[in-house]
Structure formats: structure tokens, C-alpha cells
Amino acid sequence: MKTNYVIETFGLQDKVVIITGGNTGLGQAYSDAMAQSGAKLFITCYDKTGVEEMQNLYDQNGWEVAFAFGDLTNPQIQDEIIAKCLKKYKRIDILVNNSGTISRNPILEGTDAEWNKVIDINMNVVYRLSREVSKIFKKQGGGKIINIASMLSFQGGKFVPSYTASKHGVAGLTKAFANELAEFNINVNAIAPGYIETKNTAPIRADVKRNSEILTRIPANRWGKPSDVAATCVFLASKASDYCNGFVFAVDGGWLAR
């Protein structure tokens, strides 16, 4: 019987994926790419932004999706999301820790509240949700966790100390989880997006001077597209990444190579 290598190796047919914050920005790009690859999605959302439009798009294309709403910093909400996903799909195969936030302030003007909020959303949620889902993966015989890191998992940046610390933490958690869980057939990796064309980066791209400075630093001499990052997410969710463990994949056009 003939098989299609690409579909067998890179496809996600009937895989169940939890994606946090999968209804906006790059999160939606990850969701769309996985749905097109055959996955069944369970998307967590802080609010209903874009959800109706997304549901209509998925219905039109015959893609299976369910949504859950709530503040992920609440452990009870995390547990409810896991339970709801299991109730609907009976299993979980992939977790994409995409939800995040950022606060911009010079270090000397920062507050404890600001720091705690960013660390809680960007790192503590990743730790606890990954821990709880990994218990299910172990019982099932395996699974995949994809964390969303950042260029600031490698660099210091300016005016975003809480974000930088949290993304360094995500990179560290990726390696720590991978080291302990690989023996259970659980792959844990991360993606570090570079400068990507999104609504959030539109003001920077519109600034001629700043845009030129960025492009000069990027060997590829262009901004990344959401599809560039989403393709890496599909790879890490697929069978093709079965021997990848504890690595942070930079999708940055060569930014970190400079």
C-alpha cells in the first residue's frame, strides 16, 4: 500500500491540540496552520476577540474547533480547560503555550505589580499547564509541548525587563521539561519568532528609520510572515520532530546569527 511521506510525516490528522491565545495574532496563525494540517483544535481565549469570525472560517472549511474562555493565571481555569478538552476529544496530543503579555517601562520606573503580572502569564502559566498536561501525555504514551519563546530569550532588550526575564524562563523551562520527559516520549521544544509582520508590529514597519535599521540587521532582508512561524509550529507538532528535544528554534531570518 502506497503512503504519502509528507502527510505521514508532517500531517496532524486527528491530533488534538490545545493552543492558548489561539484566537489572535500569531496564535491564530498557529491555529489555522494546524487546522489545515488536519488537527482538532481546542483554543483558549482571554476574551471573544475574533472568535465569531474564526468559528465561521473553520465551519466553512470543515475544520474542527472548540473554544474556552478565562484567565489562565487562575489554576482552576487551567484545570477546567484540560477537563473540557478531554471531555470533547477524549485525549490531548499537543500543547502550544502561546498566551503572553508585555509591559514596557524602564527598570527604574517598574512596579512589582507589573513584574508579577508578566511573569505570571508568560512563565508561571507555561510551567503549570505544561506540568498538568504532561501527566496526561505520560499516561497516553507521549505528546508534544511547543512553547513560544522570543528573541529576548537570548538577548536583554531595553525597557522590557519582566518580558525578557519571562522569556529567558520559558527557554529554561523548555530544556528542563525536555530533560525529564523525553524518556516518556514527550517532546518539548520552543519557537522564538523574530520580527514578524503582524498588527502589533505595523507601527514599527511604518517608521521608515526604525524599519530600515531592523532590515539592515536581518540577513534575509525582510520581515517574517506569520506563515513562516506557523510552519515551524506544525513541524514541531508533527512526527517529523520526534527526535527534537529541548531546543529553541529561532525563526528570525538570521537575526541571531549576526
PDB file of C-alpha atoms in Angstrom:
ATOM      1  CA  MET A   1       0.000   0.000   0.000  1.00  0.00           C
ATOM      2  CA  LYS A   2       1.415   3.366  -1.011  1.00  0.00           C
ATOM      3  CA  THR A   3       1.693   6.102   1.581  1.00  0.00           C
ATOM      4  CA  ASN A   4       2.267   9.824   1.228  1.00  0.00           C
ATOM      5  CA  TYR A   5       5.527  10.644   3.014  1.00  0.00           C
ATOM      6  CA  VAL A   6       4.704  14.310   3.541  1.00  0.00           C
ATOM      7  CA  ILE A   7       1.274  13.613   5.003  1.00  0.00           C
ATOM      8  CA  GLU A   8       2.520  10.702   7.130  1.00  0.00           C
ATOM      9  CA  THR A   9       5.483  12.663   8.483  1.00  0.00           C
ATOM     10  CA  PHE A  10       4.275  16.261   8.673  1.00  0.00           C
ATOM     11  CA  GLY A  11       0.498  15.841   8.835  1.00  0.00           C
ATOM     12  CA  LEU A  12      -1.550  16.254  12.017  1.00  0.00           C
ATOM     13  CA  GLN A  13      -4.618  14.270  11.025  1.00  0.00           C
ATOM     14  CA  ASP A  14      -6.978  13.961  14.024  1.00  0.00           C
ATOM     15  CA  LYS A  15      -4.336  15.148  16.504  1.00  0.00           C
ATOM     16  CA  VAL A  16      -5.880  17.093  19.387  1.00  0.00           C
ATOM     17  CA  VAL A  17      -4.181  20.420  20.035  1.00  0.00           C
ATOM     18  CA  ILE A  18      -4.655  22.879  22.884  1.00  0.00           C
ATOM     19  CA  ILE A  19      -3.487  26.343  21.840  1.00  0.00           C
ATOM     20  CA  THR A  20      -3.546  29.114  24.431  1.00  0.00           C
ATOM     21  CA  GLY A  21      -4.372  32.517  22.992  1.00  0.00           C
ATOM     22  CA  GLY A  22      -5.002  30.914  19.624  1.00  0.00           C
ATOM     23  CA  ASN A  23      -7.650  33.403  18.503  1.00  0.00           C
ATOM     24  CA  THR A  24      -5.477  36.449  17.768  1.00  0.00           C
ATOM     25  CA  GLY A  25      -2.153  37.430  16.187  1.00  0.00           C
ATOM     26  CA  LEU A  26       0.436  34.721  15.714  1.00  0.00           C
ATOM     27  CA  GLY A  27      -1.716  32.450  17.846  1.00  0.00           C
ATOM     28  CA  GLN A  28      -4.355  32.413  15.135  1.00  0.00           C
ATOM     29  CA  ALA A  29      -1.673  31.701  12.531  1.00  0.00           C
ATOM     30  CA  TYR A  30      -0.645  28.627  14.547  1.00  0.00           C
ATOM     31  CA  SER A  31      -4.278  27.569  14.878  1.00  0.00           C
ATOM     32  CA  ASP A  32      -5.046  27.985  11.181  1.00  0.00           C
ATOM     33  CA  ALA A  33      -1.931  26.095  10.083  1.00  0.00           C
ATOM     34  CA  MET A  34      -2.652  23.183  12.396  1.00  0.00           C
ATOM     35  CA  ALA A  35      -6.286  23.033  11.358  1.00  0.00           C
ATOM     36  CA  GLN A  36      -5.243  22.938   7.701  1.00  0.00           C
ATOM     37  CA  SER A  37      -2.878  20.091   8.614  1.00  0.00           C
ATOM     38  CA  GLY A  38      -5.768  18.016   9.952  1.00  0.00           C
ATOM     39  CA  ALA A  39      -5.681  18.738  13.691  1.00  0.00           C
ATOM     40  CA  LYS A  40      -8.655  19.132  16.006  1.00  0.00           C
ATOM     41  CA  LEU A  41      -8.261  22.355  17.957  1.00  0.00           C
ATOM     42  CA  PHE A  42      -9.136  23.429  21.472  1.00  0.00           C
ATOM     43  CA  ILE A  43      -8.390  27.143  21.694  1.00  0.00           C
ATOM     44  CA  THR A  44      -8.232  29.067  24.955  1.00  0.00           C
ATOM     45  CA  CYS A  45      -9.111  32.755  24.814  1.00  0.00           C
ATOM     46  CA  TYR A  46      -8.942  35.583  27.324  1.00  0.00           C
ATOM     47  CA  ASP A  47     -11.932  37.212  25.601  1.00  0.00           C
ATOM     48  CA  LYS A  48     -14.064  36.733  22.487  1.00  0.00           C
ATOM     49  CA  THR A  49     -11.938  38.861  20.146  1.00  0.00           C
ATOM     50  CA  GLY A  50     -12.163  37.411  16.634  1.00  0.00           C
ATOM     51  CA  VAL A  51     -13.822  34.210  17.817  1.00  0.00           C
ATOM     52  CA  GLU A  52     -17.037  34.532  15.786  1.00  0.00           C
ATOM     53  CA  GLU A  53     -15.109  35.194  12.569  1.00  0.00           C
ATOM     54  CA  MET A  54     -12.764  32.330  13.337  1.00  0.00           C
ATOM     55  CA  GLN A  55     -15.633  29.931  14.013  1.00  0.00           C
ATOM     56  CA  ASN A  56     -17.243  30.871  10.697  1.00  0.00           C
ATOM     57  CA  LEU A  57     -13.966  30.340   8.825  1.00  0.00           C
ATOM     58  CA  TYR A  58     -13.462  26.937  10.407  1.00  0.00           C
ATOM     59  CA  ASP A  59     -17.045  25.867   9.744  1.00  0.00           C
ATOM     60  CA  GLN A  60     -16.705  26.847   6.080  1.00  0.00           C
ATOM     61  CA  ASN A  61     -13.560  24.748   5.728  1.00  0.00           C
ATOM     62  CA  GLY A  62     -14.734  21.789   7.784  1.00  0.00           C
ATOM     63  CA  TRP A  63     -12.054  22.314  10.439  1.00  0.00           C
ATOM     64  CA  GLU A  64     -12.900  21.103  13.934  1.00  0.00           C
ATOM     65  CA  VAL A  65     -12.509  23.634  16.741  1.00  0.00           C
ATOM     66  CA  ALA A  66     -13.762  24.372  20.244  1.00  0.00           C
ATOM     67  CA  PHE A  67     -13.176  27.478  22.337  1.00  0.00           C
ATOM     68  CA  ALA A  68     -12.811  28.038  26.073  1.00  0.00           C
ATOM     69  CA  PHE A  69     -12.619  31.379  27.849  1.00  0.00           C
ATOM     70  CA  GLY A  70     -10.979  32.575  31.030  1.00  0.00           C
ATOM     71  CA  ASP A  71      -7.918  33.921  32.797  1.00  0.00           C
ATOM     72  CA  LEU A  72      -5.197  31.278  32.568  1.00  0.00           C
ATOM     73  CA  THR A  73      -3.387  32.653  35.605  1.00  0.00           C
ATOM     74  CA  ASN A  74      -6.163  31.020  37.628  1.00  0.00           C
ATOM     75  CA  PRO A  75      -5.171  27.364  38.214  1.00  0.00           C
ATOM     76  CA  GLN A  76      -8.842  26.384  38.400  1.00  0.00           C
ATOM     77  CA  ILE A  77      -9.385  27.739  34.874  1.00  0.00           C
ATOM     78  CA  GLN A  78      -6.403  25.732  33.643  1.00  0.00           C
ATOM     79  CA  ASP A  79      -7.813  22.546  35.146  1.00  0.00           C
ATOM     80  CA  GLU A  80     -11.242  23.247  33.660  1.00  0.00           C
ATOM     81  CA  ILE A  81      -9.737  23.758  30.199  1.00  0.00           C
ATOM     82  CA  ILE A  82      -7.914  20.437  30.358  1.00  0.00           C
ATOM     83  CA  ALA A  83     -11.072  18.690  31.567  1.00  0.00           C
ATOM     84  CA  LYS A  84     -13.226  20.258  28.836  1.00  0.00           C
ATOM     85  CA  CYS A  85     -10.757  19.271  26.130  1.00  0.00           C
ATOM     86  CA  LEU A  86     -10.664  15.687  27.391  1.00  0.00           C
ATOM     87  CA  LYS A  87     -14.450  15.575  27.600  1.00  0.00           C
ATOM     88  CA  LYS A  88     -14.811  16.701  23.987  1.00  0.00           C
ATOM     89  CA  TYR A  89     -11.921  14.889  22.297  1.00  0.00           C
ATOM     90  CA  LYS A  90     -11.055  12.121  24.819  1.00  0.00           C
ATOM     91  CA  ARG A  91      -7.320  12.895  24.562  1.00  0.00           C
ATOM     92  CA  ILE A  92      -4.696  15.638  24.147  1.00  0.00           C
ATOM     93  CA  ASP A  93      -1.753  15.210  21.780  1.00  0.00           C
ATOM     94  CA  ILE A  94      -0.161  18.649  21.581  1.00  0.00           C
ATOM     95  CA  LEU A  95       0.009  21.735  23.807  1.00  0.00           C
ATOM     96  CA  VAL A  96       1.017  25.102  22.360  1.00  0.00           C
ATOM     97  CA  ASN A  97       1.806  27.625  25.096  1.00  0.00           C
ATOM     98  CA  ASN A  98       1.223  30.803  23.122  1.00  0.00           C
ATOM     99  CA  SER A  99      -0.527  33.200  25.522  1.00  0.00           C
ATOM    100  CA  GLY A 100       1.598  36.091  26.677  1.00  0.00           C
ATOM    101  CA  THR A 101       1.799  39.753  27.548  1.00  0.00           C
ATOM    102  CA  ILE A 102       4.378  42.529  27.660  1.00  0.00           C
ATOM    103  CA  SER A 103       4.886  45.669  29.730  1.00  0.00           C
ATOM    104  CA  ARG A 104       7.185  48.467  28.610  1.00  0.00           C
ATOM    105  CA  ASN A 105       8.868  50.537  31.307  1.00  0.00           C
ATOM    106  CA  PRO A 106      12.434  51.480  32.228  1.00  0.00           C
ATOM    107  CA  ILE A 107      13.725  49.342  35.071  1.00  0.00           C
ATOM    108  CA  LEU A 108      13.826  52.299  37.454  1.00  0.00           C
ATOM    109  CA  GLU A 109      10.161  53.035  36.810  1.00  0.00           C
ATOM    110  CA  GLY A 110       8.883  49.466  37.037  1.00  0.00           C
ATOM    111  CA  THR A 111       6.452  48.209  39.663  1.00  0.00           C
ATOM    112  CA  ASP A 112       6.061  44.921  41.484  1.00  0.00           C
ATOM    113  CA  ALA A 113       2.542  44.552  40.111  1.00  0.00           C
ATOM    114  CA  GLU A 114       3.735  44.950  36.533  1.00  0.00           C
ATOM    115  CA  TRP A 115       6.565  42.462  37.069  1.00  0.00           C
ATOM    116  CA  ASN A 116       4.330  39.869  38.723  1.00  0.00           C
ATOM    117  CA  LYS A 117       1.664  40.092  36.017  1.00  0.00           C
ATOM    118  CA  VAL A 118       4.099  39.451  33.166  1.00  0.00           C
ATOM    119  CA  ILE A 119       5.939  36.653  34.969  1.00  0.00           C
ATOM    120  CA  ASP A 120       2.655  35.025  35.943  1.00  0.00           C
ATOM    121  CA  ILE A 121       1.177  34.999  32.434  1.00  0.00           C
ATOM    122  CA  ASN A 122       4.353  34.359  30.446  1.00  0.00           C
ATOM    123  CA  MET A 123       6.115  31.845  32.660  1.00  0.00           C
ATOM    124  CA  ASN A 124       4.049  30.533  35.567  1.00  0.00           C
ATOM    125  CA  VAL A 125       1.153  29.546  33.299  1.00  0.00           C
ATOM    126  CA  VAL A 126       3.560  27.753  30.964  1.00  0.00           C
ATOM    127  CA  TYR A 127       5.028  25.808  33.878  1.00  0.00           C
ATOM    128  CA  ARG A 128       1.773  24.704  35.481  1.00  0.00           C
ATOM    129  CA  LEU A 129      -0.194  23.988  32.318  1.00  0.00           C
ATOM    130  CA  SER A 130       2.713  22.019  30.862  1.00  0.00           C
ATOM    131  CA  ARG A 131       3.085  20.085  34.104  1.00  0.00           C
ATOM    132  CA  GLU A 132      -0.573  19.082  34.221  1.00  0.00           C
ATOM    133  CA  VAL A 133      -0.859  18.211  30.526  1.00  0.00           C
ATOM    134  CA  SER A 134       2.381  16.205  30.751  1.00  0.00           C
ATOM    135  CA  LYS A 135       0.729  13.935  33.314  1.00  0.00           C
ATOM    136  CA  ILE A 136      -1.864  13.101  30.668  1.00  0.00           C
ATOM    137  CA  PHE A 137       0.802  12.661  27.995  1.00  0.00           C
ATOM    138  CA  LYS A 138       2.647  10.175  30.196  1.00  0.00           C
ATOM    139  CA  LYS A 139      -0.499   8.078  30.650  1.00  0.00           C
ATOM    140  CA  GLN A 140      -1.188   8.211  26.900  1.00  0.00           C
ATOM    141  CA  GLY A 141       2.362   7.217  25.977  1.00  0.00           C
ATOM    142  CA  GLY A 142       3.580  10.546  24.645  1.00  0.00           C
ATOM    143  CA  GLY A 143       2.785  14.032  23.424  1.00  0.00           C
ATOM    144  CA  LYS A 144       4.317  17.307  22.350  1.00  0.00           C
ATOM    145  CA  ILE A 145       4.685  20.684  24.024  1.00  0.00           C
ATOM    146  CA  ILE A 146       5.535  23.762  21.977  1.00  0.00           C
ATOM    147  CA  ASN A 147       6.414  26.884  23.936  1.00  0.00           C
ATOM    148  CA  ILE A 148       6.560  30.332  22.388  1.00  0.00           C
ATOM    149  CA  ALA A 149       9.817  31.978  23.367  1.00  0.00           C
ATOM    150  CA  SER A 150      11.311  35.156  21.868  1.00  0.00           C
ATOM    151  CA  MET A 151      14.463  36.794  20.578  1.00  0.00           C
ATOM    152  CA  LEU A 152      14.591  38.107  24.139  1.00  0.00           C
ATOM    153  CA  SER A 153      15.093  34.548  25.323  1.00  0.00           C
ATOM    154  CA  PHE A 154      18.649  35.177  24.077  1.00  0.00           C
ATOM    155  CA  GLN A 155      19.072  38.940  24.422  1.00  0.00           C
ATOM    156  CA  GLY A 156      18.423  41.567  27.073  1.00  0.00           C
ATOM    157  CA  GLY A 157      16.435  44.221  25.265  1.00  0.00           C
ATOM    158  CA  LYS A 158      15.566  47.600  26.775  1.00  0.00           C
ATOM    159  CA  PHE A 159      12.579  48.735  28.800  1.00  0.00           C
ATOM    160  CA  VAL A 160      11.063  45.230  28.963  1.00  0.00           C
ATOM    161  CA  PRO A 161      12.852  43.560  31.912  1.00  0.00           C
ATOM    162  CA  SER A 162       9.861  41.481  33.012  1.00  0.00           C
ATOM    163  CA  TYR A 163       9.256  40.241  29.468  1.00  0.00           C
ATOM    164  CA  THR A 164      12.937  39.427  28.967  1.00  0.00           C
ATOM    165  CA  ALA A 165      13.099  37.540  32.258  1.00  0.00           C
ATOM    166  CA  SER A 166       9.931  35.612  31.467  1.00  0.00           C
ATOM    167  CA  LYS A 167      11.124  34.571  28.004  1.00  0.00           C
ATOM    168  CA  HIS A 168      14.516  33.508  29.350  1.00  0.00           C
ATOM    169  CA  GLY A 169      12.463  31.465  31.799  1.00  0.00           C
ATOM    170  CA  VAL A 170      10.436  29.881  29.002  1.00  0.00           C
ATOM    171  CA  ALA A 171      13.651  28.824  27.268  1.00  0.00           C
ATOM    172  CA  GLY A 172      14.898  27.318  30.524  1.00  0.00           C
ATOM    173  CA  LEU A 173      11.637  25.512  31.215  1.00  0.00           C
ATOM    174  CA  THR A 174      11.706  24.095  27.691  1.00  0.00           C
ATOM    175  CA  LYS A 175      15.066  22.466  28.359  1.00  0.00           C
ATOM    176  CA  ALA A 176      14.192  21.372  31.896  1.00  0.00           C
ATOM    177  CA  PHE A 177      10.924  19.729  30.844  1.00  0.00           C
ATOM    178  CA  ALA A 178      12.600  18.085  27.844  1.00  0.00           C
ATOM    179  CA  ASN A 179      15.338  16.588  30.004  1.00  0.00           C
ATOM    180  CA  GLU A 180      12.854  14.953  32.361  1.00  0.00           C
ATOM    181  CA  LEU A 181      10.098  13.997  29.939  1.00  0.00           C
ATOM    182  CA  ALA A 182      11.876  12.764  26.804  1.00  0.00           C
ATOM    183  CA  GLU A 183      12.033   9.233  28.208  1.00  0.00           C
ATOM    184  CA  PHE A 184       8.221   9.209  28.262  1.00  0.00           C
ATOM    185  CA  ASN A 185       8.038  10.053  24.556  1.00  0.00           C
ATOM    186  CA  ILE A 186       7.142  13.657  25.351  1.00  0.00           C
ATOM    187  CA  ASN A 187       8.865  16.217  23.133  1.00  0.00           C
ATOM    188  CA  VAL A 188       9.260  19.733  24.498  1.00  0.00           C
ATOM    189  CA  ASN A 189      10.601  22.484  22.246  1.00  0.00           C
ATOM    190  CA  ALA A 190      10.096  26.196  21.698  1.00  0.00           C
ATOM    191  CA  ILE A 191       9.847  28.727  18.896  1.00  0.00           C
ATOM    192  CA  ALA A 192      11.500  32.144  19.092  1.00  0.00           C
ATOM    193  CA  PRO A 193       9.856  34.389  16.479  1.00  0.00           C
ATOM    194  CA  GLY A 194      11.897  37.266  15.103  1.00  0.00           C
ATOM    195  CA  TYR A 195      10.439  40.417  13.578  1.00  0.00           C
ATOM    196  CA  ILE A 196       7.132  39.247  12.098  1.00  0.00           C
ATOM    197  CA  GLU A 197       4.513  41.156  10.099  1.00  0.00           C
ATOM    198  CA  THR A 198       1.568  41.451  12.493  1.00  0.00           C
ATOM    199  CA  LYS A 199      -0.825  44.182  13.606  1.00  0.00           C
ATOM    200  CA  ASN A 200       1.385  44.766  16.634  1.00  0.00           C
ATOM    201  CA  THR A 201       4.462  45.488  14.507  1.00  0.00           C
ATOM    202  CA  ALA A 202       2.644  47.700  11.971  1.00  0.00           C
ATOM    203  CA  PRO A 203       3.730  50.968  13.682  1.00  0.00           C
ATOM    204  CA  ILE A 204       7.385  49.872  13.600  1.00  0.00           C
ATOM    205  CA  ARG A 205       7.193  48.923   9.934  1.00  0.00           C
ATOM    206  CA  ALA A 206       5.592  52.294   9.195  1.00  0.00           C
ATOM    207  CA  ASP A 207       8.542  54.093  10.842  1.00  0.00           C
ATOM    208  CA  VAL A 208      10.948  54.421   7.916  1.00  0.00           C
ATOM    209  CA  LYS A 209      14.070  54.892  10.055  1.00  0.00           C
ATOM    210  CA  ARG A 210      13.314  52.097  12.521  1.00  0.00           C
ATOM    211  CA  ASN A 211      12.206  49.727   9.762  1.00  0.00           C
ATOM    212  CA  SER A 212      15.445  50.336   7.867  1.00  0.00           C
ATOM    213  CA  GLU A 213      17.531  49.681  10.992  1.00  0.00           C
ATOM    214  CA  ILE A 214      15.778  46.361  11.545  1.00  0.00           C
ATOM    215  CA  LEU A 215      16.070  45.178   7.948  1.00  0.00           C
ATOM    216  CA  THR A 216      19.766  46.062   7.911  1.00  0.00           C
ATOM    217  CA  ARG A 217      20.303  43.660  10.816  1.00  0.00           C
ATOM    218  CA  ILE A 218      18.287  40.791   9.291  1.00  0.00           C
ATOM    219  CA  PRO A 219      20.348  38.745   6.782  1.00  0.00           C
ATOM    220  CA  ALA A 220      17.163  37.714   4.955  1.00  0.00           C
ATOM    221  CA  ASN A 221      16.458  41.445   4.456  1.00  0.00           C
ATOM    222  CA  ARG A 222      12.736  41.090   5.088  1.00  0.00           C
ATOM    223  CA  TRP A 223      10.221  40.823   7.864  1.00  0.00           C
ATOM    224  CA  GLY A 224       8.955  37.362   8.637  1.00  0.00           C
ATOM    225  CA  LYS A 225       5.411  36.345   7.795  1.00  0.00           C
ATOM    226  CA  PRO A 226       3.063  34.636  10.247  1.00  0.00           C
ATOM    227  CA  SER A 227       3.157  31.620   7.930  1.00  0.00           C
ATOM    228  CA  ASP A 228       6.933  31.340   8.467  1.00  0.00           C
ATOM    229  CA  VAL A 229       6.436  30.832  12.188  1.00  0.00           C
ATOM    230  CA  ALA A 230       3.284  28.738  11.827  1.00  0.00           C
ATOM    231  CA  ALA A 231       5.109  26.264   9.586  1.00  0.00           C
ATOM    232  CA  THR A 232       7.681  25.706  12.327  1.00  0.00           C
ATOM    233  CA  CYS A 233       4.858  25.119  14.799  1.00  0.00           C
ATOM    234  CA  VAL A 234       3.361  22.442  12.538  1.00  0.00           C
ATOM    235  CA  PHE A 235       6.780  20.802  12.195  1.00  0.00           C
ATOM    236  CA  LEU A 236       7.249  20.658  15.966  1.00  0.00           C
ATOM    237  CA  ALA A 237       3.757  19.224  16.385  1.00  0.00           C
ATOM    238  CA  SER A 238       4.321  16.541  13.763  1.00  0.00           C
ATOM    239  CA  LYS A 239       6.041  13.170  13.647  1.00  0.00           C
ATOM    240  CA  ALA A 240       8.916  14.874  11.814  1.00  0.00           C
ATOM    241  CA  SER A 241      10.128  16.366  15.115  1.00  0.00           C
ATOM    242  CA  ASP A 242      10.091  13.121  17.111  1.00  0.00           C
ATOM    243  CA  TYR A 243      13.839  13.316  17.820  1.00  0.00           C
ATOM    244  CA  CYS A 244      13.869  17.036  18.666  1.00  0.00           C
ATOM    245  CA  ASN A 245      14.068  17.727  22.381  1.00  0.00           C
ATOM    246  CA  GLY A 246      14.722  20.862  24.413  1.00  0.00           C
ATOM    247  CA  PHE A 247      15.608  23.196  21.553  1.00  0.00           C
ATOM    248  CA  VAL A 248      14.542  26.786  20.937  1.00  0.00           C
ATOM    249  CA  PHE A 249      14.004  27.232  17.197  1.00  0.00           C
ATOM    250  CA  ALA A 250      14.670  30.808  16.098  1.00  0.00           C
ATOM    251  CA  VAL A 251      12.510  31.864  13.157  1.00  0.00           C
ATOM    252  CA  ASP A 252      14.212  35.195  12.633  1.00  0.00           C
ATOM    253  CA  GLY A 253      15.658  35.461   9.136  1.00  0.00           C
ATOM    254  CA  GLY A 254      19.129  35.108  10.628  1.00  0.00           C
ATOM    255  CA  TRP A 255      18.852  37.890  13.242  1.00  0.00           C
ATOM    256  CA  LEU A 256      20.626  35.911  15.955  1.00  0.00           C
ATOM    257  CA  ALA A 257      23.369  34.833  13.566  1.00  0.00           C
ATOM    258  CA  ARG A 258      24.607  38.425  13.284  1.00  0.00           C
TER     259      ARG A 258
END
